[in-house]
Amino acid sequence: MKLIIHGGFFSESSTNHETKIAKQNALERIVKDSYAFLQTHSALETVVFAVSLLEDDELFNAGIGSQIQSDGKIRMSAAIMDGETQKMSGVINIEAVKNPVQVAQILLDYDDRILGGSGAINFARKHGFESFSTEVPQRRAEYEAKLKSLGTGTVGCVALDQNGKIAAATSTGGKGFEIPGRISDSATVAGNYANAFCGVSLTGVGEDIVSNATAAKIVTRVTDGFSLQEAFTKTFSELKPFDGFAGAIAIDNQGNVFHQDSHPSMVFASFDGDNFEVFD
């Protein structure tokens, strides 16, 4: 059993030492709690659990703490993918929901599995998700001061369970100050993809990730016989011509765990019950 999570890029928010330590501690807590959950749950259930914990921590740009768009509203996106069934579900530009990834989880059982905007909000309300403001004072201050970040905030998880099944989940609060209606990579196969061979979750600039079809490429290459590291090397090399900004985490069906970013520094943590790693 293996687990790796990410919390966007360190440069997405404050870059002081105190924030770095706080993010390291939060990622350690979440990855170890999620690994304990994985002991008795499937990979699919675990990635939802882990991403929900990340959404609940205002240190990260997803769920609570999401960025504010140019019209003053918060719109979030999230997706999950089951490597065994090859089903993906997600919500795009959903508002006033505490845990978008949990709405995505419910959609997995429907024929129409990716919903956007008002349709996603109405679906959430019908399934018991109460209206919840995910705004925190820091994001409002940034918005009001017209401070623009790098727009690289996303959270994600990839898990390999005791039955060898893989799943991936990704959630984002957006890049901040974007045009309402903008679609990020998080609820697409460019940012979140898994099959029986590999699972991948991305963070970074959504437009760059979509242009490169990054997650789908990595998974496809592993499926076609590339090692996980080879798949990353080839796919990330294809970001270079346009200086693409991306970071990715992955696990393959052999239990190999890998992560890479094109620019410093993606925040991540991994744990397999014995070995723990966190960004430095």
PDB file of C-alpha atoms in Angstrom:
ATOM      1  CA  MET A   1       0.000   0.000   0.000  1.00  0.00           C
ATOM      2  CA  LYS A   2       1.310   3.392  -1.001  1.00  0.00           C
ATOM      3  CA  LEU A   3       0.066   6.965  -0.743  1.00  0.00           C
ATOM      4  CA  ILE A   4       1.261  10.338  -2.010  1.00  0.00           C
ATOM      5  CA  ILE A   5      -0.421  13.730  -1.713  1.00  0.00           C
ATOM      6  CA  HIS A   6       0.320  17.251  -2.918  1.00  0.00           C
ATOM      7  CA  GLY A   7      -0.752  20.691  -1.810  1.00  0.00           C
ATOM      8  CA  GLY A   8       0.091  22.856  -4.792  1.00  0.00           C
ATOM      9  CA  PHE A   9       3.249  24.938  -5.059  1.00  0.00           C
ATOM     10  CA  PHE A  10       4.969  26.540  -2.094  1.00  0.00           C
ATOM     11  CA  SER A  11       5.030  29.858  -3.965  1.00  0.00           C
ATOM     12  CA  GLU A  12       1.224  29.818  -4.253  1.00  0.00           C
ATOM     13  CA  SER A  13       0.840  31.614  -0.931  1.00  0.00           C
ATOM     14  CA  SER A  14       3.116  33.134   1.664  1.00  0.00           C
ATOM     15  CA  THR A  15       6.684  31.885   1.333  1.00  0.00           C
ATOM     16  CA  ASN A  16       8.021  32.543   4.816  1.00  0.00           C
ATOM     17  CA  HIS A  17       9.657  29.874   6.967  1.00  0.00           C
ATOM     18  CA  GLU A  18       6.681  29.682   9.323  1.00  0.00           C
ATOM     19  CA  THR A  19       4.338  28.838   6.445  1.00  0.00           C
ATOM     20  CA  LYS A  20       6.766  26.237   5.118  1.00  0.00           C
ATOM     21  CA  ILE A  21       6.873  24.449   8.471  1.00  0.00           C
ATOM     22  CA  ALA A  22       3.090  24.660   8.804  1.00  0.00           C
ATOM     23  CA  LYS A  23       2.626  23.070   5.382  1.00  0.00           C
ATOM     24  CA  GLN A  24       5.159  20.332   6.119  1.00  0.00           C
ATOM     25  CA  ASN A  25       3.397  19.511   9.390  1.00  0.00           C
ATOM     26  CA  ALA A  26      -0.053  19.571   7.779  1.00  0.00           C
ATOM     27  CA  LEU A  27       1.046  17.299   4.938  1.00  0.00           C
ATOM     28  CA  GLU A  28       2.666  14.859   7.368  1.00  0.00           C
ATOM     29  CA  ARG A  29      -0.502  14.689   9.457  1.00  0.00           C
ATOM     30  CA  ILE A  30      -2.771  14.265   6.444  1.00  0.00           C
ATOM     31  CA  VAL A  31      -0.666  11.658   4.634  1.00  0.00           C
ATOM     32  CA  LYS A  32      -0.288   9.542   7.786  1.00  0.00           C
ATOM     33  CA  ASP A  33      -3.973   9.809   8.720  1.00  0.00           C
ATOM     34  CA  SER A  34      -4.880   8.892   5.153  1.00  0.00           C
ATOM     35  CA  TYR A  35      -2.515   5.926   5.153  1.00  0.00           C
ATOM     36  CA  ALA A  36      -4.176   4.669   8.332  1.00  0.00           C
ATOM     37  CA  PHE A  37      -7.528   5.032   6.542  1.00  0.00           C
ATOM     38  CA  LEU A  38      -6.128   3.084   3.558  1.00  0.00           C
ATOM     39  CA  GLN A  39      -5.548   0.061   5.799  1.00  0.00           C
ATOM     40  CA  THR A  40      -9.275  -0.675   5.833  1.00  0.00           C
ATOM     41  CA  HIS A  41     -10.545   1.134   2.750  1.00  0.00           C
ATOM     42  CA  SER A  42     -10.103   1.089  -1.005  1.00  0.00           C
ATOM     43  CA  ALA A  43      -7.804   3.384  -2.953  1.00  0.00           C
ATOM     44  CA  LEU A  44     -10.866   5.203  -4.291  1.00  0.00           C
ATOM     45  CA  GLU A  45     -12.289   5.838  -0.825  1.00  0.00           C
ATOM     46  CA  THR A  46      -8.866   6.893   0.434  1.00  0.00           C
ATOM     47  CA  VAL A  47      -8.143   9.536  -2.216  1.00  0.00           C
ATOM     48  CA  VAL A  48     -11.488  11.167  -1.398  1.00  0.00           C
ATOM     49  CA  PHE A  49     -10.661  11.030   2.315  1.00  0.00           C
ATOM     50  CA  ALA A  50      -7.208  12.548   1.811  1.00  0.00           C
ATOM     51  CA  VAL A  51      -8.331  15.321  -0.528  1.00  0.00           C
ATOM     52  CA  SER A  52     -11.193  16.173   1.849  1.00  0.00           C
ATOM     53  CA  LEU A  53      -8.620  16.719   4.615  1.00  0.00           C
ATOM     54  CA  LEU A  54      -6.613  18.953   2.284  1.00  0.00           C
ATOM     55  CA  GLU A  55      -9.766  20.866   1.338  1.00  0.00           C
ATOM     56  CA  ASP A  56     -10.454  21.419   5.048  1.00  0.00           C
ATOM     57  CA  ASP A  57      -7.066  23.054   5.691  1.00  0.00           C
ATOM     58  CA  GLU A  58      -6.884  26.745   4.789  1.00  0.00           C
ATOM     59  CA  LEU A  59      -3.144  26.454   4.125  1.00  0.00           C
ATOM     60  CA  PHE A  60      -4.058  24.985   0.755  1.00  0.00           C
ATOM     61  CA  ASN A  61      -5.946  26.441  -2.191  1.00  0.00           C
ATOM     62  CA  ALA A  62      -8.881  24.024  -2.352  1.00  0.00           C
ATOM     63  CA  GLY A  63     -12.129  23.935  -0.401  1.00  0.00           C
ATOM     64  CA  ILE A  64     -11.567  26.249   2.575  1.00  0.00           C
ATOM     65  CA  GLY A  65      -9.011  28.837   1.525  1.00  0.00           C
ATOM     66  CA  SER A  66      -9.882  28.795  -2.188  1.00  0.00           C
ATOM     67  CA  GLN A  67      -8.911  31.754  -4.340  1.00  0.00           C
ATOM     68  CA  ILE A  68     -11.419  34.484  -5.231  1.00  0.00           C
ATOM     69  CA  GLN A  69     -12.242  35.113  -8.888  1.00  0.00           C
ATOM     70  CA  SER A  70     -12.392  38.477 -10.632  1.00  0.00           C
ATOM     71  CA  ASP A  71     -16.078  39.001  -9.796  1.00  0.00           C
ATOM     72  CA  GLY A  72     -15.512  38.408  -6.073  1.00  0.00           C
ATOM     73  CA  LYS A  73     -16.856  34.857  -5.980  1.00  0.00           C
ATOM     74  CA  ILE A  74     -15.180  31.540  -5.205  1.00  0.00           C
ATOM     75  CA  ARG A  75     -15.649  28.728  -7.703  1.00  0.00           C
ATOM     76  CA  MET A  76     -13.979  25.354  -7.197  1.00  0.00           C
ATOM     77  CA  SER A  77     -13.326  22.238  -9.238  1.00  0.00           C
ATOM     78  CA  ALA A  78     -12.546  18.661  -8.248  1.00  0.00           C
ATOM     79  CA  ALA A  79     -12.379  15.201  -9.784  1.00  0.00           C
ATOM     80  CA  ILE A  80     -11.735  11.587  -8.899  1.00  0.00           C
ATOM     81  CA  MET A  81     -10.838   8.639 -11.098  1.00  0.00           C
ATOM     82  CA  ASP A  82     -11.073   4.939 -10.363  1.00  0.00           C
ATOM     83  CA  GLY A  83      -8.191   3.116 -12.030  1.00  0.00           C
ATOM     84  CA  GLU A  84     -10.055  -0.192 -11.979  1.00  0.00           C
ATOM     85  CA  THR A  85     -13.299   0.879 -13.659  1.00  0.00           C
ATOM     86  CA  GLN A  86     -11.756   3.748 -15.674  1.00  0.00           C
ATOM     87  CA  LYS A  87     -14.589   5.998 -14.502  1.00  0.00           C
ATOM     88  CA  MET A  88     -13.906   9.654 -13.828  1.00  0.00           C
ATOM     89  CA  SER A  89     -16.294  12.089 -12.180  1.00  0.00           C
ATOM     90  CA  GLY A  90     -16.009  15.720 -11.277  1.00  0.00           C
ATOM     91  CA  VAL A  91     -17.449  19.150 -10.633  1.00  0.00           C
ATOM     92  CA  ILE A  92     -16.356  22.334 -12.368  1.00  0.00           C
ATOM     93  CA  ASN A  93     -16.876  25.851 -10.994  1.00  0.00           C
ATOM     94  CA  ILE A  94     -18.999  24.699  -8.079  1.00  0.00           C
ATOM     95  CA  GLU A  95     -19.784  27.295  -5.409  1.00  0.00           C
ATOM     96  CA  ALA A  96     -20.534  27.310  -1.664  1.00  0.00           C
ATOM     97  CA  VAL A  97     -19.642  23.667  -0.963  1.00  0.00           C
ATOM     98  CA  LYS A  98     -17.161  22.673   1.729  1.00  0.00           C
ATOM     99  CA  ASN A  99     -15.815  19.537  -0.001  1.00  0.00           C
ATOM    100  CA  PRO A 100     -16.133  19.501  -3.805  1.00  0.00           C
ATOM    101  CA  VAL A 101     -14.310  16.170  -4.010  1.00  0.00           C
ATOM    102  CA  GLN A 102     -17.140  14.518  -2.063  1.00  0.00           C
ATOM    103  CA  VAL A 103     -19.668  15.784  -4.603  1.00  0.00           C
ATOM    104  CA  ALA A 104     -17.461  14.268  -7.312  1.00  0.00           C
ATOM    105  CA  GLN A 105     -17.516  10.973  -5.433  1.00  0.00           C
ATOM    106  CA  ILE A 106     -21.322  10.797  -5.493  1.00  0.00           C
ATOM    107  CA  LEU A 107     -21.349  11.578  -9.226  1.00  0.00           C
ATOM    108  CA  LEU A 108     -19.292   8.448  -9.886  1.00  0.00           C
ATOM    109  CA  ASP A 109     -22.505   6.392  -9.701  1.00  0.00           C
ATOM    110  CA  TYR A 110     -24.323   8.508 -12.320  1.00  0.00           C
ATOM    111  CA  ASP A 111     -24.292   8.374 -16.113  1.00  0.00           C
ATOM    112  CA  ASP A 112     -23.664  12.135 -16.253  1.00  0.00           C
ATOM    113  CA  ARG A 113     -20.487  12.218 -14.213  1.00  0.00           C
ATOM    114  CA  ILE A 114     -19.018  15.691 -14.743  1.00  0.00           C
ATOM    115  CA  LEU A 115     -21.184  18.691 -13.891  1.00  0.00           C
ATOM    116  CA  GLY A 116     -20.452  22.396 -13.996  1.00  0.00           C
ATOM    117  CA  GLY A 117     -21.726  25.628 -12.532  1.00  0.00           C
ATOM    118  CA  SER A 118     -25.332  25.770 -11.367  1.00  0.00           C
ATOM    119  CA  GLY A 119     -25.904  22.139 -12.309  1.00  0.00           C
ATOM    120  CA  ALA A 120     -23.122  21.052  -9.975  1.00  0.00           C
ATOM    121  CA  ILE A 121     -24.420  23.294  -7.191  1.00  0.00           C
ATOM    122  CA  ASN A 122     -28.004  22.026  -7.546  1.00  0.00           C
ATOM    123  CA  PHE A 123     -26.796  18.421  -7.550  1.00  0.00           C
ATOM    124  CA  ALA A 124     -24.824  19.058  -4.360  1.00  0.00           C
ATOM    125  CA  ARG A 125     -27.797  20.634  -2.601  1.00  0.00           C
ATOM    126  CA  LYS A 126     -30.072  17.717  -3.582  1.00  0.00           C
ATOM    127  CA  HIS A 127     -27.563  15.341  -2.022  1.00  0.00           C
ATOM    128  CA  GLY A 128     -27.329  17.073   1.335  1.00  0.00           C
ATOM    129  CA  PHE A 129     -24.379  19.419   0.837  1.00  0.00           C
ATOM    130  CA  GLU A 130     -25.382  22.587   2.673  1.00  0.00           C
ATOM    131  CA  SER A 131     -24.300  26.046   1.588  1.00  0.00           C
ATOM    132  CA  PHE A 132     -20.865  26.725   3.046  1.00  0.00           C
ATOM    133  CA  SER A 133     -18.541  29.698   2.571  1.00  0.00           C
ATOM    134  CA  THR A 134     -14.979  28.586   1.883  1.00  0.00           C
ATOM    135  CA  GLU A 135     -13.604  32.132   2.021  1.00  0.00           C
ATOM    136  CA  VAL A 136     -10.887  32.962   4.543  1.00  0.00           C
ATOM    137  CA  PRO A 137      -9.662  36.468   5.475  1.00  0.00           C
ATOM    138  CA  GLN A 138      -6.332  36.058   3.672  1.00  0.00           C
ATOM    139  CA  ARG A 139      -8.039  35.431   0.324  1.00  0.00           C
ATOM    140  CA  ARG A 140     -10.355  38.421   0.776  1.00  0.00           C
ATOM    141  CA  ALA A 141      -7.405  40.654   1.610  1.00  0.00           C
ATOM    142  CA  GLU A 142      -5.562  39.430  -1.480  1.00  0.00           C
ATOM    143  CA  TYR A 143      -8.591  40.075  -3.636  1.00  0.00           C
ATOM    144  CA  GLU A 144      -9.273  43.520  -2.289  1.00  0.00           C
ATOM    145  CA  ALA A 145      -5.625  44.524  -2.686  1.00  0.00           C
ATOM    146  CA  LYS A 146      -5.592  43.080  -6.216  1.00  0.00           C
ATOM    147  CA  LEU A 147      -2.658  40.864  -5.336  1.00  0.00           C
ATOM    148  CA  LYS A 148      -2.091  38.213  -7.984  1.00  0.00           C
ATOM    149  CA  SER A 149      -0.499  34.903  -7.139  1.00  0.00           C
ATOM    150  CA  LEU A 150       1.191  32.498  -9.531  1.00  0.00           C
ATOM    151  CA  GLY A 151      -2.079  30.608  -9.723  1.00  0.00           C
ATOM    152  CA  THR A 152      -0.580  27.246  -8.935  1.00  0.00           C
ATOM    153  CA  GLY A 153      -2.716  26.043  -6.053  1.00  0.00           C
ATOM    154  CA  THR A 154      -4.300  22.615  -6.162  1.00  0.00           C
ATOM    155  CA  VAL A 155      -4.411  19.581  -3.875  1.00  0.00           C
ATOM    156  CA  GLY A 156      -4.393  15.932  -4.821  1.00  0.00           C
ATOM    157  CA  CYS A 157      -3.839  12.328  -3.800  1.00  0.00           C
ATOM    158  CA  VAL A 158      -2.899   9.070  -5.492  1.00  0.00           C
ATOM    159  CA  ALA A 159      -3.314   5.790  -3.629  1.00  0.00           C
ATOM    160  CA  LEU A 160      -2.487   2.115  -4.179  1.00  0.00           C
ATOM    161  CA  ASP A 161      -4.510  -0.185  -1.939  1.00  0.00           C
ATOM    162  CA  GLN A 162      -3.916  -3.683  -0.575  1.00  0.00           C
ATOM    163  CA  ASN A 163      -5.699  -5.189  -3.573  1.00  0.00           C
ATOM    164  CA  GLY A 164      -3.407  -3.435  -6.028  1.00  0.00           C
ATOM    165  CA  LYS A 165      -6.054  -0.949  -7.132  1.00  0.00           C
ATOM    166  CA  ILE A 166      -5.166   2.651  -7.924  1.00  0.00           C
ATOM    167  CA  ALA A 167      -7.186   5.857  -7.671  1.00  0.00           C
ATOM    168  CA  ALA A 168      -6.488   9.568  -8.001  1.00  0.00           C
ATOM    169  CA  ALA A 169      -8.299  12.682  -6.791  1.00  0.00           C
ATOM    170  CA  THR A 170      -7.617  16.375  -7.355  1.00  0.00           C
ATOM    171  CA  SER A 171      -9.269  19.562  -6.069  1.00  0.00           C
ATOM    172  CA  THR A 172      -8.623  23.256  -6.650  1.00  0.00           C
ATOM    173  CA  GLY A 173      -9.834  26.659  -5.597  1.00  0.00           C
ATOM    174  CA  GLY A 174      -8.671  28.178  -8.874  1.00  0.00           C
ATOM    175  CA  LYS A 175      -5.835  30.547  -9.705  1.00  0.00           C
ATOM    176  CA  GLY A 176      -7.414  33.726  -8.360  1.00  0.00           C
ATOM    177  CA  PHE A 177      -8.764  36.723 -10.276  1.00  0.00           C
ATOM    178  CA  GLU A 178      -9.648  34.554 -13.270  1.00  0.00           C
ATOM    179  CA  ILE A 179     -12.513  35.284 -15.667  1.00  0.00           C
ATOM    180  CA  PRO A 180     -15.687  33.604 -14.320  1.00  0.00           C
ATOM    181  CA  GLY A 181     -16.284  30.424 -16.280  1.00  0.00           C
ATOM    182  CA  ARG A 182     -12.605  29.595 -16.713  1.00  0.00           C
ATOM    183  CA  ILE A 183     -11.999  25.826 -16.687  1.00  0.00           C
ATOM    184  CA  SER A 184      -8.984  24.479 -14.821  1.00  0.00           C
ATOM    185  CA  ASP A 185      -7.199  21.189 -15.456  1.00  0.00           C
ATOM    186  CA  SER A 186      -8.272  19.589 -12.170  1.00  0.00           C
ATOM    187  CA  ALA A 187     -11.522  18.073 -13.396  1.00  0.00           C
ATOM    188  CA  THR A 188     -10.042  16.944 -16.718  1.00  0.00           C
ATOM    189  CA  VAL A 189      -7.900  13.955 -17.726  1.00  0.00           C
ATOM    190  CA  ALA A 190      -4.991  16.386 -18.142  1.00  0.00           C
ATOM    191  CA  GLY A 191      -4.897  17.027 -14.405  1.00  0.00           C
ATOM    192  CA  ASN A 192      -6.331  13.839 -12.892  1.00  0.00           C
ATOM    193  CA  TYR A 193      -6.052  10.393 -14.472  1.00  0.00           C
ATOM    194  CA  ALA A 194      -5.753   6.760 -13.423  1.00  0.00           C
ATOM    195  CA  ASN A 195      -6.054   3.244 -14.794  1.00  0.00           C
ATOM    196  CA  ALA A 196      -4.956  -0.214 -13.657  1.00  0.00           C
ATOM    197  CA  PHE A 197      -1.311   0.671 -14.355  1.00  0.00           C
ATOM    198  CA  CYS A 198      -0.847   4.138 -12.882  1.00  0.00           C
ATOM    199  CA  GLY A 199      -2.516   7.119 -11.215  1.00  0.00           C
ATOM    200  CA  VAL A 200      -1.506  10.787 -11.494  1.00  0.00           C
ATOM    201  CA  SER A 201      -2.603  14.091  -9.936  1.00  0.00           C
ATOM    202  CA  LEU A 202      -1.350  17.480 -11.156  1.00  0.00           C
ATOM    203  CA  THR A 203      -0.917  20.994  -9.826  1.00  0.00           C
ATOM    204  CA  GLY A 204       0.349  24.107 -11.549  1.00  0.00           C
ATOM    205  CA  VAL A 205      -0.957  26.413 -14.269  1.00  0.00           C
ATOM    206  CA  GLY A 206      -4.066  24.705 -15.605  1.00  0.00           C
ATOM    207  CA  GLU A 207      -3.719  26.016 -19.139  1.00  0.00           C
ATOM    208  CA  ASP A 208      -0.182  24.599 -19.388  1.00  0.00           C
ATOM    209  CA  ILE A 209      -1.267  21.237 -17.991  1.00  0.00           C
ATOM    210  CA  VAL A 210      -4.196  20.980 -20.399  1.00  0.00           C
ATOM    211  CA  SER A 211      -2.029  22.002 -23.375  1.00  0.00           C
ATOM    212  CA  ASN A 212       0.325  19.139 -22.541  1.00  0.00           C
ATOM    213  CA  ALA A 213      -2.385  16.603 -21.538  1.00  0.00           C
ATOM    214  CA  THR A 214       0.072  15.855 -18.759  1.00  0.00           C
ATOM    215  CA  ALA A 215      -1.662  13.280 -16.520  1.00  0.00           C
ATOM    216  CA  ALA A 216      -3.119  11.296 -19.419  1.00  0.00           C
ATOM    217  CA  LYS A 217       0.264  11.200 -21.162  1.00  0.00           C
ATOM    218  CA  ILE A 218       2.091   9.901 -18.100  1.00  0.00           C
ATOM    219  CA  VAL A 219      -0.478   7.174 -17.457  1.00  0.00           C
ATOM    220  CA  THR A 220      -0.611   6.168 -21.123  1.00  0.00           C
ATOM    221  CA  ARG A 221       3.163   5.901 -21.320  1.00  0.00           C
ATOM    222  CA  VAL A 222       3.335   3.719 -18.205  1.00  0.00           C
ATOM    223  CA  THR A 223       0.580   1.551 -19.689  1.00  0.00           C
ATOM    224  CA  ASP A 224       2.634   1.224 -22.886  1.00  0.00           C
ATOM    225  CA  GLY A 225       5.696   0.008 -21.020  1.00  0.00           C
ATOM    226  CA  PHE A 226       7.598   3.110 -19.916  1.00  0.00           C
ATOM    227  CA  SER A 227       8.889   3.074 -16.365  1.00  0.00           C
ATOM    228  CA  LEU A 228       7.235   5.683 -14.159  1.00  0.00           C
ATOM    229  CA  GLN A 229      10.376   7.831 -14.181  1.00  0.00           C
ATOM    230  CA  GLU A 230      10.734   7.525 -17.969  1.00  0.00           C
ATOM    231  CA  ALA A 231       7.113   8.562 -18.438  1.00  0.00           C
ATOM    232  CA  PHE A 232       7.666  11.628 -16.270  1.00  0.00           C
ATOM    233  CA  THR A 233      10.910  12.576 -18.012  1.00  0.00           C
ATOM    234  CA  LYS A 234       9.365  12.368 -21.486  1.00  0.00           C
ATOM    235  CA  THR A 235       6.153  14.174 -20.519  1.00  0.00           C
ATOM    236  CA  PHE A 236       7.835  16.972 -18.595  1.00  0.00           C
ATOM    237  CA  SER A 237      10.267  17.516 -21.463  1.00  0.00           C
ATOM    238  CA  GLU A 238       7.224  18.358 -23.581  1.00  0.00           C
ATOM    239  CA  LEU A 239       6.397  21.237 -21.231  1.00  0.00           C
ATOM    240  CA  LYS A 240       9.722  22.940 -21.917  1.00  0.00           C
ATOM    241  CA  PRO A 241       8.977  24.502 -25.343  1.00  0.00           C
ATOM    242  CA  PHE A 242       6.368  26.775 -23.734  1.00  0.00           C
ATOM    243  CA  ASP A 243       7.902  26.873 -20.234  1.00  0.00           C
ATOM    244  CA  GLY A 244       4.944  24.960 -18.835  1.00  0.00           C
ATOM    245  CA  PHE A 245       4.382  25.255 -15.092  1.00  0.00           C
ATOM    246  CA  ALA A 246       3.383  21.910 -13.560  1.00  0.00           C
ATOM    247  CA  GLY A 247       3.988  19.493 -10.727  1.00  0.00           C
ATOM    248  CA  ALA A 248       2.791  15.896 -10.565  1.00  0.00           C
ATOM    249  CA  ILE A 249       2.536  12.997  -8.147  1.00  0.00           C
ATOM    250  CA  ALA A 250       2.048   9.366  -9.203  1.00  0.00           C
ATOM    251  CA  ILE A 251       2.013   5.720  -8.160  1.00  0.00           C
ATOM    252  CA  ASP A 252       2.195   2.739 -10.533  1.00  0.00           C
ATOM    253  CA  ASN A 253       0.869  -0.775 -10.029  1.00  0.00           C
ATOM    254  CA  GLN A 254       4.333  -1.990  -9.010  1.00  0.00           C
ATOM    255  CA  GLY A 255       4.258   0.342  -6.027  1.00  0.00           C
ATOM    256  CA  ASN A 256       6.703   2.864  -7.441  1.00  0.00           C
ATOM    257  CA  VAL A 257       6.041   6.399  -6.191  1.00  0.00           C
ATOM    258  CA  PHE A 258       7.255   9.426  -8.127  1.00  0.00           C
ATOM    259  CA  HIS A 259       6.924  13.186  -8.159  1.00  0.00           C
ATOM    260  CA  GLN A 260       8.344  15.972 -10.303  1.00  0.00           C
ATOM    261  CA  ASP A 261       7.874  19.677 -10.881  1.00  0.00           C
ATOM    262  CA  SER A 262       8.940  21.923 -13.723  1.00  0.00           C
ATOM    263  CA  HIS A 263       9.495  24.927 -11.443  1.00  0.00           C
ATOM    264  CA  PRO A 264      10.253  25.053  -7.704  1.00  0.00           C
ATOM    265  CA  SER A 265       8.610  23.921  -5.551  1.00  0.00           C
ATOM    266  CA  MET A 266       5.639  21.581  -5.321  1.00  0.00           C
ATOM    267  CA  VAL A 267       4.654  20.705  -1.754  1.00  0.00           C
ATOM    268  CA  PHE A 268       4.017  16.992  -1.275  1.00  0.00           C
ATOM    269  CA  ALA A 269       4.255  14.106   1.163  1.00  0.00           C
ATOM    270  CA  SER A 270       4.311  10.326   0.730  1.00  0.00           C
ATOM    271  CA  PHE A 271       4.013   7.415   3.145  1.00  0.00           C
ATOM    272  CA  ASP A 272       3.936   3.613   2.880  1.00  0.00           C
ATOM    273  CA  GLY A 273       3.772   2.685   6.554  1.00  0.00           C
ATOM    274  CA  ASP A 274       7.546   2.790   6.955  1.00  0.00           C
ATOM    275  CA  ASN A 275       9.017   5.448   4.714  1.00  0.00           C
ATOM    276  CA  PHE A 276       7.870   9.065   4.995  1.00  0.00           C
ATOM    277  CA  GLU A 277       8.931  11.870   2.683  1.00  0.00           C
ATOM    278  CA  VAL A 278       7.917  15.531   2.667  1.00  0.00           C
ATOM    279  CA  PHE A 279       9.057  18.465   0.547  1.00  0.00           C
ATOM    280  CA  ASP A 280      11.973  20.476   1.906  1.00  0.00           C
TER     281      ASP A 280
END
